[in-house]
C-alpha positions as YAML, in Angstrom:
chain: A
units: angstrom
residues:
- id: 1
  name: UNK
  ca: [-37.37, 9.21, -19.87]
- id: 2
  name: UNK
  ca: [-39.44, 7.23, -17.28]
- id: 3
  name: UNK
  ca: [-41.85, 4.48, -18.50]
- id: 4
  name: UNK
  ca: [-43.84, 3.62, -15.52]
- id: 5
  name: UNK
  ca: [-46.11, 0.52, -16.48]
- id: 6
  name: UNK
  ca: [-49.46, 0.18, -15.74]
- id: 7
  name: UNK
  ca: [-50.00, -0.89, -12.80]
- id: 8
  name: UNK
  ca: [-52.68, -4.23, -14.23]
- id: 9
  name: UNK
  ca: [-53.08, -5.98, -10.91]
- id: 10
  name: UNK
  ca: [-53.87, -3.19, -9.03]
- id: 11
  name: UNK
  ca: [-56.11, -1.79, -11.43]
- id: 12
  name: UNK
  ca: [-57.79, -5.68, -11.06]
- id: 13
  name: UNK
  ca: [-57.41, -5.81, -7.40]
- id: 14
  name: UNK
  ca: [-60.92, -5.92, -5.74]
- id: 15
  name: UNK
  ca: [-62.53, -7.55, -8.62]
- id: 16
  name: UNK
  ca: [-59.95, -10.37, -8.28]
- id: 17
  name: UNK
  ca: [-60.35, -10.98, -4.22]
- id: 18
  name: UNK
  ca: [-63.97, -11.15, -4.77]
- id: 19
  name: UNK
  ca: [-63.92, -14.15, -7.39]
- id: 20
  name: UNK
  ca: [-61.18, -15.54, -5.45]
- id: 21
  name: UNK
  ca: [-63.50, -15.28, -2.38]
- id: 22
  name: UNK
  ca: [-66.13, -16.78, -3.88]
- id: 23
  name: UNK
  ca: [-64.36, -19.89, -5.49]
- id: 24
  name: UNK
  ca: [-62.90, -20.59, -1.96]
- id: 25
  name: UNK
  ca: [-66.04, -20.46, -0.50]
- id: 26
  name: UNK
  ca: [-67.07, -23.12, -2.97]
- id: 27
  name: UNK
  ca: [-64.05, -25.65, -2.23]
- id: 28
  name: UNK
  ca: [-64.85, -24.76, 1.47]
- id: 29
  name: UNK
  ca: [-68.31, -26.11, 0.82]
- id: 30
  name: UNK
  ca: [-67.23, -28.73, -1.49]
- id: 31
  name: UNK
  ca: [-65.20, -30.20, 1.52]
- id: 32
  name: UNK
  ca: [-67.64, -30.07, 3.83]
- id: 33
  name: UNK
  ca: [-70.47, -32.16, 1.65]
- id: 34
  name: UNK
  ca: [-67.43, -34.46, 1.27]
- id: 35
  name: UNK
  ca: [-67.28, -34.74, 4.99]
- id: 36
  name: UNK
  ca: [-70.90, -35.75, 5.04]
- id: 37
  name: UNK
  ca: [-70.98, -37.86, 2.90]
- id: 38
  name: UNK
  ca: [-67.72, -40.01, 3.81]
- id: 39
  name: UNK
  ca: [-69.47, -39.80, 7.62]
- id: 40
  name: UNK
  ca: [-72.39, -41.80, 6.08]
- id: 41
  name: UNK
  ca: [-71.08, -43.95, 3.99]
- id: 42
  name: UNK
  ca: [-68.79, -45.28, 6.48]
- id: 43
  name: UNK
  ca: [-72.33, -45.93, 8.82]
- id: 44
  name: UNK
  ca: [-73.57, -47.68, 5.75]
- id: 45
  name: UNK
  ca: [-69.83, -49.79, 5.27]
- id: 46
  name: UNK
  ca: [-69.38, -48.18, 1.81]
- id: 47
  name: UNK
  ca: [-65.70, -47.02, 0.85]
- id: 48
  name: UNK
  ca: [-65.93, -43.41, -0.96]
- id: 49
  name: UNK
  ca: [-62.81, -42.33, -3.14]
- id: 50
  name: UNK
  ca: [-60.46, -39.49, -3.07]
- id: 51
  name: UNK
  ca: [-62.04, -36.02, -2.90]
- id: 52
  name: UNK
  ca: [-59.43, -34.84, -5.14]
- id: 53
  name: UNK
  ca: [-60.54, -37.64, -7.68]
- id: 54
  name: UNK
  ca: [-64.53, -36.39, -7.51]
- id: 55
  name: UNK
  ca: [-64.96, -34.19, -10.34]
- id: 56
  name: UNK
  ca: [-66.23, -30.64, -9.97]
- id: 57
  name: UNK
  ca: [-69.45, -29.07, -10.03]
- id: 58
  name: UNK
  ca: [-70.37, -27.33, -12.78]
- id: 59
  name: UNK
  ca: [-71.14, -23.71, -11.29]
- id: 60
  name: UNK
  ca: [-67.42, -24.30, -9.52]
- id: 61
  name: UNK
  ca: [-65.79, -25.03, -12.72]
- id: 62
  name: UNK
  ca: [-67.37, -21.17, -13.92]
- id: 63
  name: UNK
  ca: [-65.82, -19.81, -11.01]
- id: 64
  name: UNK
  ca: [-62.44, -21.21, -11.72]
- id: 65
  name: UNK
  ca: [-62.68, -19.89, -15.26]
- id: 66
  name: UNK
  ca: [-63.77, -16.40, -14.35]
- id: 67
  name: UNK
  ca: [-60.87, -16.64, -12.13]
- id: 68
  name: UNK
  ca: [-58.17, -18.03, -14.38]
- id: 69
  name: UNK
  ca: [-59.85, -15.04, -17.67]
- id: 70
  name: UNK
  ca: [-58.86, -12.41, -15.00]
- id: 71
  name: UNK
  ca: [-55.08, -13.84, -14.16]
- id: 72
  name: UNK
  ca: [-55.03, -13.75, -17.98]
- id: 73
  name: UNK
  ca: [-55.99, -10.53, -18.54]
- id: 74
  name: UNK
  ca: [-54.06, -8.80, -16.10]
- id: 75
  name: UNK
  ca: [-51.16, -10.82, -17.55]
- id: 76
  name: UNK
  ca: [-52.12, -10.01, -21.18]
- id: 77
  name: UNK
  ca: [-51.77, -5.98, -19.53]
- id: 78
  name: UNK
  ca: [-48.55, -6.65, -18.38]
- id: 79
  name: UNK
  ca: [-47.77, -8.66, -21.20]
- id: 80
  name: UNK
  ca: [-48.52, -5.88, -23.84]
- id: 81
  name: UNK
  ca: [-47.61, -2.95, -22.34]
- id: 82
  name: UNK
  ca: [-43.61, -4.32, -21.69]
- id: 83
  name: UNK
  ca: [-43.43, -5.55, -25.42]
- id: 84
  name: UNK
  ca: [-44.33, -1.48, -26.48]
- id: 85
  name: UNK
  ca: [-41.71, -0.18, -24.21]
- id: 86
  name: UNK
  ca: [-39.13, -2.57, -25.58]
- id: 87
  name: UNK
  ca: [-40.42, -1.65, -28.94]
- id: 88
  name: UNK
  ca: [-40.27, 1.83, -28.49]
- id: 89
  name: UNK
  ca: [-36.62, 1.70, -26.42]
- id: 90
  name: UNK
  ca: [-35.46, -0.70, -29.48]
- id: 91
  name: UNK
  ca: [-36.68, 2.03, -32.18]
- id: 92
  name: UNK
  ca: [-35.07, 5.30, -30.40]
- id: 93
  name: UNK
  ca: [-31.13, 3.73, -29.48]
- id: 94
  name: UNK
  ca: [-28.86, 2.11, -30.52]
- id: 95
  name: UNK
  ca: [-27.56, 0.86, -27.28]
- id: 96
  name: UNK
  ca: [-29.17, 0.00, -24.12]
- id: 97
  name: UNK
  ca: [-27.12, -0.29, -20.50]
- id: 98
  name: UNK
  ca: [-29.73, -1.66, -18.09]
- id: 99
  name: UNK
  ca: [-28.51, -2.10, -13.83]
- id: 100
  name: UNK
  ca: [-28.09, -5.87, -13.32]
- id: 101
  name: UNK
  ca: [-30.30, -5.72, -9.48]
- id: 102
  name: UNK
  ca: [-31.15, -8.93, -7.60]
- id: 103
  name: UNK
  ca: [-34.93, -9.16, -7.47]
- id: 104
  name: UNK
  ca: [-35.09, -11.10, -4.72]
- id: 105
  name: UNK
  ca: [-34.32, -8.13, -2.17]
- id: 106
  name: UNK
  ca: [-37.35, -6.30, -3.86]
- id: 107
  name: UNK
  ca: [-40.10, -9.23, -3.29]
- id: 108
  name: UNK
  ca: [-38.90, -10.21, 0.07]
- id: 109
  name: UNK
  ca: [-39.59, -7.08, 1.48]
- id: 110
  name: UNK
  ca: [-43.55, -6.39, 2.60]
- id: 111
  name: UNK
  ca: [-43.74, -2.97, 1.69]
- id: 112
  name: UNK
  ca: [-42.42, -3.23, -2.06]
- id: 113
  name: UNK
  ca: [-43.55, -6.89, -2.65]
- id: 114
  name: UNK
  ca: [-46.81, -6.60, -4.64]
- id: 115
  name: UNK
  ca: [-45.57, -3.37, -6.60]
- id: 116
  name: UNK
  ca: [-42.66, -5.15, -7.69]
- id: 117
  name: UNK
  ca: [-44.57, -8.39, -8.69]
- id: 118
  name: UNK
  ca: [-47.18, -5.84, -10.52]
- id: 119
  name: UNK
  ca: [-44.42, -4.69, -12.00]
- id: 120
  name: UNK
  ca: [-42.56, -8.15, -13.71]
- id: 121
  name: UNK
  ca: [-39.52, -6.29, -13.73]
- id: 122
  name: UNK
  ca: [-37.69, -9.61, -14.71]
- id: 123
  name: UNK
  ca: [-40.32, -10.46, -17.77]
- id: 124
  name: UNK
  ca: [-39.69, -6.16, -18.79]
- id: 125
  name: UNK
  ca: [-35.84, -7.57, -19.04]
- id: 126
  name: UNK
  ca: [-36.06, -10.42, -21.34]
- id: 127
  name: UNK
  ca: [-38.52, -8.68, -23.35]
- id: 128
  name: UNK
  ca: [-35.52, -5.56, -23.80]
- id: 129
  name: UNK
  ca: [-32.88, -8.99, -24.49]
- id: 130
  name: UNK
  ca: [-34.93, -10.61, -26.88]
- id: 131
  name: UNK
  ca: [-35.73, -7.54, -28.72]
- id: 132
  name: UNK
  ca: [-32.43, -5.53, -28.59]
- id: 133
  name: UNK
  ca: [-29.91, -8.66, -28.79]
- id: 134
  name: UNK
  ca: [-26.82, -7.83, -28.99]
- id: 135
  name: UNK
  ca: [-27.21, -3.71, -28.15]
- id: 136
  name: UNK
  ca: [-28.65, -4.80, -24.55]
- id: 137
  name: UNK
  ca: [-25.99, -4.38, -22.54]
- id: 138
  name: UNK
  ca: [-25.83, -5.27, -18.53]
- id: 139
  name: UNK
  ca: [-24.54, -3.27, -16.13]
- id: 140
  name: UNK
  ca: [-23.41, -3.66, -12.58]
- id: 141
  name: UNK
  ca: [-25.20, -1.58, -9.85]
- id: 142
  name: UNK
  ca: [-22.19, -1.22, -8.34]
- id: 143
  name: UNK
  ca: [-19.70, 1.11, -9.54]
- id: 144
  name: UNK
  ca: [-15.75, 0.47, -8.16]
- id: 145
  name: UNK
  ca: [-14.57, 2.75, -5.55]
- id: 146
  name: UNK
  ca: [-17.49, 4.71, -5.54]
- id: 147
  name: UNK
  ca: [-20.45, 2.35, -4.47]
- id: 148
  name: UNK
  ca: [-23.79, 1.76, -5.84]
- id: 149
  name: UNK
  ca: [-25.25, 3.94, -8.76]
- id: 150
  name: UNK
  ca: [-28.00, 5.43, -6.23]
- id: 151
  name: UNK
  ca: [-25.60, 6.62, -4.02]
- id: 152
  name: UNK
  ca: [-23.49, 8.68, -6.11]
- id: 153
  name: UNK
  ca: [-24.12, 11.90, -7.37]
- id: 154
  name: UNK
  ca: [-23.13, 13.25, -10.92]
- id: 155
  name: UNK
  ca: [-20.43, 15.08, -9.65]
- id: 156
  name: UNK
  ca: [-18.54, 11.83, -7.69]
- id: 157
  name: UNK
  ca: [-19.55, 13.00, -4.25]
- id: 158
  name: UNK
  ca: [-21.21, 10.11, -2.21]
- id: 159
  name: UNK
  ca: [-24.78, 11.02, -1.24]
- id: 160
  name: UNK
  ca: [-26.46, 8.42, 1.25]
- id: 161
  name: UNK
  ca: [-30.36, 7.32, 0.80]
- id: 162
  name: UNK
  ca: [-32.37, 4.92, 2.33]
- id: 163
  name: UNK
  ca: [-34.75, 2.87, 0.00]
- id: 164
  name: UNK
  ca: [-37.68, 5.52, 0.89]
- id: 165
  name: UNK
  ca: [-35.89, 8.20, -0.20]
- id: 166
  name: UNK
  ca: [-36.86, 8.74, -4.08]
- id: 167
  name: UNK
  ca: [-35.41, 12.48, -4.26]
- id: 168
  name: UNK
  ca: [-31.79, 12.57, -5.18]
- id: 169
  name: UNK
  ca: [-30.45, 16.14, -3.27]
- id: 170
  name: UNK
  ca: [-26.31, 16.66, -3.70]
- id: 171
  name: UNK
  ca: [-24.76, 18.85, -0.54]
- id: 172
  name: UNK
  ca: [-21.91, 19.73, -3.12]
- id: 173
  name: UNK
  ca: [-23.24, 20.57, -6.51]
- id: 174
  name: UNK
  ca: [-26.72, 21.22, -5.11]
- id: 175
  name: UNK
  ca: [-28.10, 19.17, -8.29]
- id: 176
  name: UNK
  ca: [-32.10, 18.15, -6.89]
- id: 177
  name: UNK
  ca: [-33.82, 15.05, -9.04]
- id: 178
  name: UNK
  ca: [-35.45, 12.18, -8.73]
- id: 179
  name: UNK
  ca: [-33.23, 9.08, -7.48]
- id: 180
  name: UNK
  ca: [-33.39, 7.12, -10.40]
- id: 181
  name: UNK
  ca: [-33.38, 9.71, -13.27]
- id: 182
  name: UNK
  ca: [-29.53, 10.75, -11.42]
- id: 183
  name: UNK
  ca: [-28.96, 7.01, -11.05]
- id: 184
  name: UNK
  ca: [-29.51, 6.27, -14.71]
- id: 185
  name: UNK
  ca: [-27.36, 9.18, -15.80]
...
């Protein structure tokens, strides 16, 4: 079975840069009233405190909030969604073998970055460890002798991908599936 989550962020994109845009604009013009000000009251001899200790206005502290409800709610997405699929996976088995893979490899690169951090693969982890305990069981992604679990087909023969390639295809047994589906088996 493949549980793909949804993908929250995405979904949340375009509404998110636009109330991001238009809180920055409002620091950006917060900063440059500062600026006037401090130019003045240095004419005048007056010492004006830190920027950062000014409060905010009250039409910036809105923006920060609509900001901050939709960083919740596309974490409450996430948030929900994961906690089902552990639910569900905890319900159907009675073990669970989940590939140990380093993360950082996944965020580092440009193309995969923002799917991956969509994706809180790390958070859909502990949720499966705090709800299966004991039954979760991790497993290397690297199998001795053979190489990683992408890489090998059912059958034991060693069939080289590149990260692009999603479409497992064996040479020998002619088996044809999607990369992880053969990976997981």
């Amino acid at each position: 079975e493949i549980y793909d989550p949804p993908k929250a962020f995405y979904l949340f994109q375009k509404k998110l840069a636009k109330v991001q845009k238009k809180m920055s604009r409002q620091f950006e013009m917060r900063k440059a009233l500062y600026a006037q000000e401090k130019k003045q009251a240095k004419e005048q001899g007056i010492k004006l405190p830190k920027l950062s200790s000014l409060p905010y206005s009250n039409r910036l502290k809105k923006q920060i909030k609509k900001v901050a409800k939709l960083h919740t709610k596309i974490a409450n997405i996430r948030d929900h969604h994961q906690k089902k699929i552990a639910s569900i996976i905890d319900n159907r088995y009675r073990y669970f073998a989940m590939e140990e893979h380093p993360l950082q490899f996944m965020i580092k690169n440009k193309k995969l970055s923002k799917a991956t951090a969509d994706r809180a693969i790390f958070q859909q982890k502990s949720h499966l460890k705090n709800k299966l305990g004991e039954r979760y069981i991790p497993t290397s992604n690297q199998r001795p002798g053979i190489g990683g679990n992408t890489q090998t087909c059912l059958c034991g023969e060693s069939v080289k991908k590149e990260l692009k390639d999603r479409i497992h295809h064996c040479p020998k047994c002619d088996l044809k599936a999607d990369r992880d589906v053969v990976s997981a088996n």
